[in-house]
GROMACS .gro file of N, CA and C in nm:
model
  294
    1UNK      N    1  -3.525   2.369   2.135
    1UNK     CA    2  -3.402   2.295   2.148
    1UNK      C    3  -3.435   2.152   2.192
    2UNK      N    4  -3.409   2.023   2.128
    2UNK     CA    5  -3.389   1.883   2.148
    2UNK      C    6  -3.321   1.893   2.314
    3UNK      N    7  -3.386   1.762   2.360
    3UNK     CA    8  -3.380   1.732   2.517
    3UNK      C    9  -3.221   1.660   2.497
    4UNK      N   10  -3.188   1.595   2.434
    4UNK     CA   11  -3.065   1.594   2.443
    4UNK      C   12  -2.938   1.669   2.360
    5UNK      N   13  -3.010   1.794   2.303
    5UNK     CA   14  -2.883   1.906   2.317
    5UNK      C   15  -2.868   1.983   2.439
    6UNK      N   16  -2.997   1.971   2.530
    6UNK     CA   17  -2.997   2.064   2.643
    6UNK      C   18  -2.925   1.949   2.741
    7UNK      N   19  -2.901   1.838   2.763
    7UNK     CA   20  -2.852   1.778   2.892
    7UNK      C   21  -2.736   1.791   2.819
    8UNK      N   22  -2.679   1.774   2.696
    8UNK     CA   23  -2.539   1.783   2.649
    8UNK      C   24  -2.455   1.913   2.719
    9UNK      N   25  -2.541   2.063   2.679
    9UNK     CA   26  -2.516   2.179   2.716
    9UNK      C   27  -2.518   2.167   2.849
   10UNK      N   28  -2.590   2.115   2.944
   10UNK     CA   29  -2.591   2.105   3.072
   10UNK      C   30  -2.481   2.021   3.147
   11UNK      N   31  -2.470   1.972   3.092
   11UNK     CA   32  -2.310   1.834   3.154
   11UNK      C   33  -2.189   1.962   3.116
   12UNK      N   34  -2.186   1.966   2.998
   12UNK     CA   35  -2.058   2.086   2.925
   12UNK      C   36  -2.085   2.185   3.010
   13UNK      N   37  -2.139   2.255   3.092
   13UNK     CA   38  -2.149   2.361   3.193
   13UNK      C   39  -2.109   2.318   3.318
   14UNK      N   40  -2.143   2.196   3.347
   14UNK     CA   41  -2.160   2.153   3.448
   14UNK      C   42  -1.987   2.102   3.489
   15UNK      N   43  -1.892   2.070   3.401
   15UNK     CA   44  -1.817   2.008   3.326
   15UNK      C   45  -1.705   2.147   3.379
   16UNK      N   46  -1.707   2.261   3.284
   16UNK     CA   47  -1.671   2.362   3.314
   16UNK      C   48  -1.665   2.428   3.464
   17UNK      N   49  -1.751   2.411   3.566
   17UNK     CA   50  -1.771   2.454   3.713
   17UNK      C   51  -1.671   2.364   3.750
   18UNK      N   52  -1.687   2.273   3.751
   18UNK     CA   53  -1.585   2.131   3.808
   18UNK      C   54  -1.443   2.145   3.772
   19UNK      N   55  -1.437   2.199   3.698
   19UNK     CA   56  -1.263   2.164   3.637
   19UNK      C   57  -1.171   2.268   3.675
   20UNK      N   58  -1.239   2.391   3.767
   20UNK     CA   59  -1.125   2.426   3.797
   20UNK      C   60  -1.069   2.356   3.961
   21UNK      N   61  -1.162   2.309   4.005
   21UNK     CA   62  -1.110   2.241   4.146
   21UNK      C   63  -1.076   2.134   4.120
   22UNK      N   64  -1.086   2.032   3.995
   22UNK     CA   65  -0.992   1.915   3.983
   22UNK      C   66  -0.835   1.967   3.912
   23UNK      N   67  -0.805   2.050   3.892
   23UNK     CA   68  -0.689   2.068   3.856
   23UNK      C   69  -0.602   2.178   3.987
   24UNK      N   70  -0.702   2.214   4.093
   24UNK     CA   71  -0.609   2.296   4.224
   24UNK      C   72  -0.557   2.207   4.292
   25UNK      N   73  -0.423   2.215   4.352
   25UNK     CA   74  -0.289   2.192   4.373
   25UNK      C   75  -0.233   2.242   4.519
   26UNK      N   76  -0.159   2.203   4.588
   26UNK     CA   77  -0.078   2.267   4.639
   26UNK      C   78   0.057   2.278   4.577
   27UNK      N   79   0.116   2.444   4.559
   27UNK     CA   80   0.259   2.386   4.504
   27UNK      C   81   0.356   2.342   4.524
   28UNK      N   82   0.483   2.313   4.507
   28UNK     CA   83   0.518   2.248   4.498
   28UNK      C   84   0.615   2.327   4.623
   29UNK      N   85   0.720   2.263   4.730
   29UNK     CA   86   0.770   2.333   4.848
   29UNK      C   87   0.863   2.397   4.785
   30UNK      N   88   0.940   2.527   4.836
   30UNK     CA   89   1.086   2.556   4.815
   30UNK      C   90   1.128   2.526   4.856
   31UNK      N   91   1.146   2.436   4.953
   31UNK     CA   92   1.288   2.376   5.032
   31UNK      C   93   1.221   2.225   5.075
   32UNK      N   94   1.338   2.150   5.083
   32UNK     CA   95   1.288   2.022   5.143
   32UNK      C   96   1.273   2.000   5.239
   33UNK      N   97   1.277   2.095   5.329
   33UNK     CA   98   1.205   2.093   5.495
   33UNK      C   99   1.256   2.178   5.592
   34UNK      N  100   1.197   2.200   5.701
   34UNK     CA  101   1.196   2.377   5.749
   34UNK      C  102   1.185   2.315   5.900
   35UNK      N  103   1.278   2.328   5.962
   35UNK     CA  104   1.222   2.277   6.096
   35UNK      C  105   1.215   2.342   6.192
   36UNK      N  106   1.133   2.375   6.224
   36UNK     CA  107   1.063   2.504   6.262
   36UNK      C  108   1.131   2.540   6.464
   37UNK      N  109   1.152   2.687   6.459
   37UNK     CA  110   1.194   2.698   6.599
   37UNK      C  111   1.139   2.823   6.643
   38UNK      N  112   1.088   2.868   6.760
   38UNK     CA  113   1.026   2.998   6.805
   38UNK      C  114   1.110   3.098   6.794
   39UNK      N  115   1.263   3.073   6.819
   39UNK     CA  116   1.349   3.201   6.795
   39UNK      C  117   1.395   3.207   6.683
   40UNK      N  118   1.427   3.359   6.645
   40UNK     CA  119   1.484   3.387   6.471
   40UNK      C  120   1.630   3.371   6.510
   41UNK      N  121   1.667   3.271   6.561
   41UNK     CA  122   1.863   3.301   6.608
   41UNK      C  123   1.875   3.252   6.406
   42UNK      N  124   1.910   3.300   6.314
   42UNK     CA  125   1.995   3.261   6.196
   42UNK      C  126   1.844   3.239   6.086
   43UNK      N  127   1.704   3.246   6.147
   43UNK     CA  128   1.638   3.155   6.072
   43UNK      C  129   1.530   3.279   5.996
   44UNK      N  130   1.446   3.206   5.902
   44UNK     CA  131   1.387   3.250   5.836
   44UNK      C  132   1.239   3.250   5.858
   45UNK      N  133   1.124   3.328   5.849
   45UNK     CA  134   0.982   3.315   5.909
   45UNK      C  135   0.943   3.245   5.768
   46UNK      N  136   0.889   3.135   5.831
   46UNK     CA  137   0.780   3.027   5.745
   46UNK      C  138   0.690   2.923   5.802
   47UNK      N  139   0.570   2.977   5.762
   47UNK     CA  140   0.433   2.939   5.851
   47UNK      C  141   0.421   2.963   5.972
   48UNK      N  142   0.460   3.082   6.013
   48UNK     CA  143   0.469   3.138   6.177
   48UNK      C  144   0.602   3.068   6.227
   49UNK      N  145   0.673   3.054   6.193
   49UNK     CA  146   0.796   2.985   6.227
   49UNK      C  147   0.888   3.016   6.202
   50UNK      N  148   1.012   3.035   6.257
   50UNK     CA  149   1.167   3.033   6.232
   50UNK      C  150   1.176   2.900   6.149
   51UNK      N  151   1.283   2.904   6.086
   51UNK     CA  152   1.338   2.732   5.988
   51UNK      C  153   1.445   2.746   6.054
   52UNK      N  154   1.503   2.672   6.138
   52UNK     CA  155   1.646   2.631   6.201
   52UNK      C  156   1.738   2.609   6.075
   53UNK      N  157   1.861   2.636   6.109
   53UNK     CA  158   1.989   2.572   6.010
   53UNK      C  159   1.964   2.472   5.981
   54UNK      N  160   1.938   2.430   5.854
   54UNK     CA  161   1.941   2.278   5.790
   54UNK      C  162   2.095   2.195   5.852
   55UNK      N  163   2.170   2.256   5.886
   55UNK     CA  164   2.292   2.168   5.892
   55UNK      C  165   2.276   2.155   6.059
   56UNK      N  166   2.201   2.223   6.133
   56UNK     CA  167   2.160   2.210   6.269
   56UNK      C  168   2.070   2.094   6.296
   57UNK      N  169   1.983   2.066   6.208
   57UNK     CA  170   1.830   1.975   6.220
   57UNK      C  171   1.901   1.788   6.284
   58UNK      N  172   1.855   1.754   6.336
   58UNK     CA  173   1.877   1.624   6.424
   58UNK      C  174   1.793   1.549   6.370
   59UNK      N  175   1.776   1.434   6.404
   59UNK     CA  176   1.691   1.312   6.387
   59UNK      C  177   1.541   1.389   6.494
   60UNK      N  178   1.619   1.407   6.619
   60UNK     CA  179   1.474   1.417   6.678
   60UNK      C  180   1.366   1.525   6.658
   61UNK      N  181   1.466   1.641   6.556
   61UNK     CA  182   1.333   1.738   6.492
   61UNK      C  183   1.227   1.674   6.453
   62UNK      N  184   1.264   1.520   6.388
   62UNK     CA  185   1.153   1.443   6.339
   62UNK      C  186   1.119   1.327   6.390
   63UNK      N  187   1.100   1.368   6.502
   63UNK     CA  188   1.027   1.209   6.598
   63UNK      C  189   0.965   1.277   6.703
   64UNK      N  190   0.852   1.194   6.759
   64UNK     CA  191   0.761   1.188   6.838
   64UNK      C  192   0.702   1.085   6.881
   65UNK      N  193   0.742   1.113   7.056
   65UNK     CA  194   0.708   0.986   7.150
   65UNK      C  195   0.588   1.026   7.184
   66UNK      N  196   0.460   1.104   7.150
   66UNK     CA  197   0.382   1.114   7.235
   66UNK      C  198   0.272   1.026   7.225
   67UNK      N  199   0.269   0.977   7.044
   67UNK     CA  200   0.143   0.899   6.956
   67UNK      C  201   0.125   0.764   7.074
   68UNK      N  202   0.238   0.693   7.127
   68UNK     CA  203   0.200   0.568   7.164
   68UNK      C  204   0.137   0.573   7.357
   69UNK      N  205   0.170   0.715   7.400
   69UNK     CA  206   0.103   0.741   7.552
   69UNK      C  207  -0.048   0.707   7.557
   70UNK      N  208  -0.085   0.640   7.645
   70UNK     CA  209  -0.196   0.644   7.682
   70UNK      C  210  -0.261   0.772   7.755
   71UNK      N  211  -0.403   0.837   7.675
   71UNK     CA  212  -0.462   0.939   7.718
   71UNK      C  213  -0.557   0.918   7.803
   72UNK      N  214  -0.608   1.042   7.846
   72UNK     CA  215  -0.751   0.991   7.914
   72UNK      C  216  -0.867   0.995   7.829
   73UNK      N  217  -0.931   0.901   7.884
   73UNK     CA  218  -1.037   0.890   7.801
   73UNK      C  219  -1.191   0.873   7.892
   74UNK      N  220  -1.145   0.957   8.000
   74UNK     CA  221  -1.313   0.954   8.124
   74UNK      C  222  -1.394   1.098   8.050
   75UNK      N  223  -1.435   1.077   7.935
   75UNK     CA  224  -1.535   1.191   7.884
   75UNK      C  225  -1.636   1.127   7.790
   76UNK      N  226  -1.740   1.189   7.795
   76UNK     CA  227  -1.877   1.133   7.703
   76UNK      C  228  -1.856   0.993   7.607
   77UNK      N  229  -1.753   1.049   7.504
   77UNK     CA  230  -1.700   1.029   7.366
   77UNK      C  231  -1.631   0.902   7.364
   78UNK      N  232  -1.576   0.849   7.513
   78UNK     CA  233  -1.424   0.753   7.529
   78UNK      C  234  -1.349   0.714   7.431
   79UNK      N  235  -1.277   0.861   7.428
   79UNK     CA  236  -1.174   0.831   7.321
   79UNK      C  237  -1.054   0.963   7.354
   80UNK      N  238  -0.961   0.991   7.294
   80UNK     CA  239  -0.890   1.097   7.309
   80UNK      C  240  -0.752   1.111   7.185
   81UNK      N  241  -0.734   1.214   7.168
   81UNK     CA  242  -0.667   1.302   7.053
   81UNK      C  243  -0.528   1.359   7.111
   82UNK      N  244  -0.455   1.277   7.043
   82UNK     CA  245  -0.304   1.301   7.010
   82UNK      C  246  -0.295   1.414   6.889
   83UNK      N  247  -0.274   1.502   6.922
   83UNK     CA  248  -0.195   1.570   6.785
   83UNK      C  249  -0.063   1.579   6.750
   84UNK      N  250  -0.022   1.561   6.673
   84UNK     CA  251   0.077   1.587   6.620
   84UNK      C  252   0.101   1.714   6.493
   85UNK      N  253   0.134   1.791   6.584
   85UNK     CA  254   0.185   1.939   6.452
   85UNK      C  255   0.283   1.984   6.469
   86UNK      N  256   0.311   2.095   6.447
   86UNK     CA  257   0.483   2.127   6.424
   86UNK      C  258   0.511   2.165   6.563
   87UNK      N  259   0.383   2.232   6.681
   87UNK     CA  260   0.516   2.253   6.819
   87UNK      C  261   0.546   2.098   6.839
   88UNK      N  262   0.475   1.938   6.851
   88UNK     CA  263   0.495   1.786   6.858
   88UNK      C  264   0.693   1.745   6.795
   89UNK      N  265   0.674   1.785   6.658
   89UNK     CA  266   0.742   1.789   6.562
   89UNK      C  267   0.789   1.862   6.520
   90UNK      N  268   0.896   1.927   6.524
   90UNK     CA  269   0.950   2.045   6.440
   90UNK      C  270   0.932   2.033   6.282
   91UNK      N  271   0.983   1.898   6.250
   91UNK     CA  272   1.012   1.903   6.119
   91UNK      C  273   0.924   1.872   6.081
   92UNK      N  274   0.788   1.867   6.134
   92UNK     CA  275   0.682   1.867   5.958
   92UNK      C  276   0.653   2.004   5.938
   93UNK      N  277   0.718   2.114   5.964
   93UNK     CA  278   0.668   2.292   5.946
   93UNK      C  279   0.703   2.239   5.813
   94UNK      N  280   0.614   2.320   5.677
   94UNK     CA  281   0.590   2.344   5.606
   94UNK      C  282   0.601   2.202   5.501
   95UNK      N  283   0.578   2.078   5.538
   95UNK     CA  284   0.554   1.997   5.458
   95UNK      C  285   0.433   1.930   5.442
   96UNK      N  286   0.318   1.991   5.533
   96UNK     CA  287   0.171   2.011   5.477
   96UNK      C  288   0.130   1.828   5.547
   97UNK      N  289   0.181   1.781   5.647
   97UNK     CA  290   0.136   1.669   5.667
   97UNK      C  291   0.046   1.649   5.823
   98UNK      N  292   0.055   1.742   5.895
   98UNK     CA  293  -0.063   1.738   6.004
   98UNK      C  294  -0.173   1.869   5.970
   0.00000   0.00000   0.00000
């Protein structure tokens, strides 16, 4: 076999391995947002979570004062980690953004 039918065959294989992780996805949400609460009072389990009444959800399901606090930072590294996830935020449960 010619050296360049074998790197041809080799890219085209190579080509094939690759293409199924450039085309994986997350799909697409069923609902436009889930704002998540520890009790099931009315709600539905999604991502370990109750989804509160959409007609219940507030502005402040989706805000968080904690990003601009100053942390400590007396450890090796001097630096420190804010998270923000859904107990921070209710409303990013199930919109895949922390």
């Amino acid at each position: 076999m010619p050296m360049k039918s074998l790197s041809f065959l080799a890219s085209l294989y190579l080509l094939a391995l690759i293409f199924p992780f450039a085309i994986a996805s997350d799909p697409n949400p069923v609902q436009d947002f889930c704002v998540g609460v520890n009790t099931p009072a009315n709600g539905v389990l999604v991502n370990g979570k109750f989804c509160k009444d959409p007609t219940l959800a507030t502005a402040g399901d989706f805000y968080f004062t904690g990003l601009n606090q100053r942390g400590e930072t007396k450890n090796p590294f001097g630096f420190n980690v804010t998270f923000g996830n859904v107990d921070n935020v209710p409303g990013l449960n199930t919109l895949g953004l922390s």
